[in-house]
Short mmCIF file of C-alpha atoms in Angstrom, two decimals:
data_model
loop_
_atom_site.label_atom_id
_atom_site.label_comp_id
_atom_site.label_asym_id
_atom_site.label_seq_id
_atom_site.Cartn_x
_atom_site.Cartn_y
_atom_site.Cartn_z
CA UNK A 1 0.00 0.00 0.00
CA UNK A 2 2.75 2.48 0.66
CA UNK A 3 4.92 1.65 -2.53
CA UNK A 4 0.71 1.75 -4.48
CA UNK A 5 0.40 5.29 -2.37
CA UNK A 6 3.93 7.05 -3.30
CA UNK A 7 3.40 6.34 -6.52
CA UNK A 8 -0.16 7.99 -7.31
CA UNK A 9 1.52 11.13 -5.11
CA UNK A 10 4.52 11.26 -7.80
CA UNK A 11 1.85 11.16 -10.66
CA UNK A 12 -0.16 14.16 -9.03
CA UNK A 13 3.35 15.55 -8.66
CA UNK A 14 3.83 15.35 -12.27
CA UNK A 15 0.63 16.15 -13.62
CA UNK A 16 0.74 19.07 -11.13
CA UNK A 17 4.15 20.34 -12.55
CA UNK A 18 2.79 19.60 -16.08
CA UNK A 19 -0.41 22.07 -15.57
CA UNK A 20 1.74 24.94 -14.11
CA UNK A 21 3.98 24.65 -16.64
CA UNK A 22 1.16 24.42 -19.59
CA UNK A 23 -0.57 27.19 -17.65
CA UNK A 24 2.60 29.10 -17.37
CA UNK A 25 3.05 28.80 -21.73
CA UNK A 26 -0.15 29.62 -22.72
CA UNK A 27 -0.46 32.67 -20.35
CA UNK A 28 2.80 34.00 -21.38
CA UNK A 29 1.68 33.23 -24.98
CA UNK A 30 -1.82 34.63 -24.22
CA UNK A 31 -0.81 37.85 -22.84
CA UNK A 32 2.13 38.45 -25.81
CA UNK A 33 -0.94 38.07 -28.37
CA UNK A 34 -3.45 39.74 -26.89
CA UNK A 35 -0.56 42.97 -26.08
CA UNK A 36 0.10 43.03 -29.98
CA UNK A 37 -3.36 42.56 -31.17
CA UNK A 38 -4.49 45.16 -28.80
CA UNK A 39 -1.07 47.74 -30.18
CA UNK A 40 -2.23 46.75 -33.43
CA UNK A 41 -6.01 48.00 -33.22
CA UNK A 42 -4.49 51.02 -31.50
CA UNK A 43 -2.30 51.73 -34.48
CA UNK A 44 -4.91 51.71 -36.73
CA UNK A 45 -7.51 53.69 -34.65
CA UNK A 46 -4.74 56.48 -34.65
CA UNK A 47 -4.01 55.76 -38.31
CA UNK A 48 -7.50 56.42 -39.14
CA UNK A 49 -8.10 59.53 -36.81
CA UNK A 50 -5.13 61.07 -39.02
CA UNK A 51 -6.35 60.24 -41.99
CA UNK A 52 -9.75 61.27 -41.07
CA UNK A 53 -8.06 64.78 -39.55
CA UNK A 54 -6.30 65.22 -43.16
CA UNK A 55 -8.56 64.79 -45.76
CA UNK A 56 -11.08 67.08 -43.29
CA UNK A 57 -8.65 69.89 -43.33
CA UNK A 58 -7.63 69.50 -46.87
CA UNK A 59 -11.68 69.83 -48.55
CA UNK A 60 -13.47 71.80 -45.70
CA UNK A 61 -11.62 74.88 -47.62
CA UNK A 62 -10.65 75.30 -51.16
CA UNK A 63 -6.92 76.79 -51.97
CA UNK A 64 -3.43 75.91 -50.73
CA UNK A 65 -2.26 75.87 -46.99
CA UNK A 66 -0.05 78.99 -46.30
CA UNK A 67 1.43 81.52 -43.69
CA UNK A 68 0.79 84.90 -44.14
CA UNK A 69 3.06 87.70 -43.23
CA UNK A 70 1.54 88.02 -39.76
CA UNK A 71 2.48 84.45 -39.18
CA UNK A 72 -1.32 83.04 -39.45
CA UNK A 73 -2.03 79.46 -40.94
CA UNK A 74 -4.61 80.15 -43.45
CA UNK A 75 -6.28 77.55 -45.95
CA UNK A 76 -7.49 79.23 -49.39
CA UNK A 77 -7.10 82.38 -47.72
CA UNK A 78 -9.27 81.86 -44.59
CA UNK A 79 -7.98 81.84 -41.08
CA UNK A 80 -8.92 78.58 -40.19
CA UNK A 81 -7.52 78.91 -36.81
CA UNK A 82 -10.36 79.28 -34.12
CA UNK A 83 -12.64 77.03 -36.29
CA UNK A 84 -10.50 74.22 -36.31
CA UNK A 85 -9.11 74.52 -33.22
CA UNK A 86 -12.89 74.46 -31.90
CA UNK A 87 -13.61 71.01 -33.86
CA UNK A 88 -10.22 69.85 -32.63
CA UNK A 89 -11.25 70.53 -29.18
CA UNK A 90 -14.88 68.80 -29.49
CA UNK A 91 -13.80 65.61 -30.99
CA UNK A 92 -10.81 65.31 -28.31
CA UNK A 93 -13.45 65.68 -25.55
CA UNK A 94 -15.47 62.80 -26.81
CA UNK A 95 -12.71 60.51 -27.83
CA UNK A 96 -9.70 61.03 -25.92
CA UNK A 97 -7.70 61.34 -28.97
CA UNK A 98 -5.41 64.05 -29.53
CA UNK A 99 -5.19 66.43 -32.37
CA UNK A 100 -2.65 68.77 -34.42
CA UNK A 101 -1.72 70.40 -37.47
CA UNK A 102 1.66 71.48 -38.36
CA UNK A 103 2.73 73.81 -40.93
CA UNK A 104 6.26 72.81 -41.44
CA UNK A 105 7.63 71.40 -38.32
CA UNK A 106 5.72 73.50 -35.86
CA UNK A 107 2.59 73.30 -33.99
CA UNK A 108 0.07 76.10 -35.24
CA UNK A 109 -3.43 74.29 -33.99
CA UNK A 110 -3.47 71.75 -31.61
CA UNK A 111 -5.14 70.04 -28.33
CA UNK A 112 -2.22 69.12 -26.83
CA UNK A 113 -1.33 71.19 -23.61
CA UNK A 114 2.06 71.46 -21.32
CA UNK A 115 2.62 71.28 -17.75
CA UNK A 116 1.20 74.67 -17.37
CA UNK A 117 -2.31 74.20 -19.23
CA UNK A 118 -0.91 76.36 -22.10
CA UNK A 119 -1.62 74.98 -25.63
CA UNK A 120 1.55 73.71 -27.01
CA UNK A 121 1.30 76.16 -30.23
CA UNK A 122 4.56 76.96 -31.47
CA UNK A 123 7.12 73.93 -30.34
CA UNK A 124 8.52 71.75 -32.49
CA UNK A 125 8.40 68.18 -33.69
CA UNK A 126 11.49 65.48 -33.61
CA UNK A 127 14.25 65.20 -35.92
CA UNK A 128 12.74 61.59 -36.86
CA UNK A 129 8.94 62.99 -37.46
CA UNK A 130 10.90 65.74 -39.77
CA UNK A 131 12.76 63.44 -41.67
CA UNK A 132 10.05 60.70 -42.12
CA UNK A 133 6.96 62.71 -42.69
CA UNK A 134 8.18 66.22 -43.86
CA UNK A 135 11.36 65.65 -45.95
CA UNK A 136 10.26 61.57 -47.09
CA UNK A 137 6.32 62.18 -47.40
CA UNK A 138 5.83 59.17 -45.16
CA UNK A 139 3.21 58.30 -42.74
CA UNK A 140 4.82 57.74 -39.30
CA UNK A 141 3.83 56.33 -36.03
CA UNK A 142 5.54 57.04 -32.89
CA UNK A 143 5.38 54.75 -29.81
CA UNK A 144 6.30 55.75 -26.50
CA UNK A 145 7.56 59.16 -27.90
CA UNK A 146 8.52 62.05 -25.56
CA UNK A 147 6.72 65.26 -26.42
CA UNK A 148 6.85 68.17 -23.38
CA UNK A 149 8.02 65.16 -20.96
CA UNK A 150 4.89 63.07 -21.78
CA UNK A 151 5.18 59.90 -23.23
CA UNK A 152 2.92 59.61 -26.23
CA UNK A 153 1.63 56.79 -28.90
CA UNK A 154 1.04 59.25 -32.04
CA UNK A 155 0.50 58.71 -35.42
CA UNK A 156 1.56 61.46 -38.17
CA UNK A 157 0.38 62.18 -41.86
CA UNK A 158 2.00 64.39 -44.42
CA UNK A 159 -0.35 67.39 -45.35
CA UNK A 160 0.16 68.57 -48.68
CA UNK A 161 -0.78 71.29 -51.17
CA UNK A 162 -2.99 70.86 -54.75
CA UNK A 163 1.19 70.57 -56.21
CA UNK A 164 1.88 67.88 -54.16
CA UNK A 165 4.79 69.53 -52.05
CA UNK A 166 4.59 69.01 -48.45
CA UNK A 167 3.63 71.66 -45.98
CA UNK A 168 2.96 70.25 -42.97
CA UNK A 169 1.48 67.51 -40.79
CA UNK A 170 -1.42 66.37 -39.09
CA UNK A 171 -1.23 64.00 -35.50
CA UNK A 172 -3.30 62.17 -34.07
CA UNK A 173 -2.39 60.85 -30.59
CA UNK A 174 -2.87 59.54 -27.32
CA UNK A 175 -0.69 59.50 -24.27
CA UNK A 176 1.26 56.18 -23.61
CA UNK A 177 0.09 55.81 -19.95
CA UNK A 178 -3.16 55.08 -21.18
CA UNK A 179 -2.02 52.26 -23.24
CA UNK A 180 0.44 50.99 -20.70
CA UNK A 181 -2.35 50.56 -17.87
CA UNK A 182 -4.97 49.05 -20.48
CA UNK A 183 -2.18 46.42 -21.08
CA UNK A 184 -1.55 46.25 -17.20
CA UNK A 185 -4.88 44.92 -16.37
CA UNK A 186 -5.22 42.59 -19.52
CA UNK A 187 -1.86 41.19 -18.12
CA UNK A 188 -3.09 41.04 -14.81
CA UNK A 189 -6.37 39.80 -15.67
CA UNK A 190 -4.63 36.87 -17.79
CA UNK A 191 -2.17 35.84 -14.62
CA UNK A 192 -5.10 35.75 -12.01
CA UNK A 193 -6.90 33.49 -14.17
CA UNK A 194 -3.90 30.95 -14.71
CA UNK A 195 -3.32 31.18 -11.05
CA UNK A 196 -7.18 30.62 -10.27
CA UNK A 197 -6.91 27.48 -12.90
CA UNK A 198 -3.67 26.24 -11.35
CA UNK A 199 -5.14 26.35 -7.72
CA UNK A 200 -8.47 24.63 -8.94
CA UNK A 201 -6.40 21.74 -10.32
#
């Protein structure tokens, strides 16, 4: 009876062992695909808010985009600047997503605020948002980018005149953390659940 009872206690040993360590795999393999599935529809939500932001901006107004002598952004003419900045401002409340438009490298309408609460009109973007969208024509996304000390996931279009040069850019973004803690809980939520399954068995 004791050699009968040792050896059903090394079988639960083993099948024990080999349900931790299955658990263990397919939470670890779980969590990896749900993270990059979840990145993924993230990308494209941002991809689409930009492209969505662009072609807006481009036919609300007929005409090119320029700066006039007084340093205003105007499209066919028309300051565009309190209108815009009051749609950008709408949408952001009801979606969390953050808008600008650049002409050139700089920020000339935009939701995005410092520290202080002040609109972040006037700063600058990154040598690799230059290079990629402004000087290539390329559509760029940015993960875990710094921009005023924040951490940001933002995605960034070229905007372009009837000619087909380049004059700008339009963002669409939202700040990292909120990513990071929505993949914190699905994490979390994945481990619990292998731990409630291991304790079960």
């Amino acid at each position: 009876m004791k050699r009968k009872g040792k050896l059903v206690a090394n079988i639960i040993g083993v099948t024990l062992c080999g349900t931790i360590i299955m658990a263990v795999i397919l939470t670890v393999i779980g969590v990896v695909s749900i993270n990059n599935a979840y990145l993924d529809t993230f990308t494209e939500e941002l991809r689409a808010a930009a492209i969505q932001l662009r072609d807006e901006s481009n036919h609300e107004y007929d005409g090119d985009w320029t700066i006039d002598d007084d340093g205003i952004l105007r499209k066919g003419g028309e300051d565009i600047h309190d209108e815009y900045q009051g749609q950008f401002d709408d949408i952001y409340s009801q979606t969390g997503i953050s808008y600008t438009v650049f002409a050139g490298d700089t920020r000339y309408i935009t939701t995005m605020k410092d520290s202080s609460g002040k609109r972040m009109e006037g700063s600058k973007a990154g040598d690799k948002v230059i290079q990629t969208v402004l000087n290539g024509g390329q559509e760029y996304l940015a993960s875990n980018f710094d921009i005023g000390g924040v951490k940001w996931y933002a995605y960034y279009c070229p905007l372009k005149n009837d000619d087909g040069t380049v004059m700008g850019m339009v963002f669409a973004g939202r700040e990292a953390a909120a990513i990071t803690n929505k993949i914190r809980t699905i994490t979390l939520l994945m481990v619990g659940v292998a731990l409630l399954f291991v304790l079960i068995i």
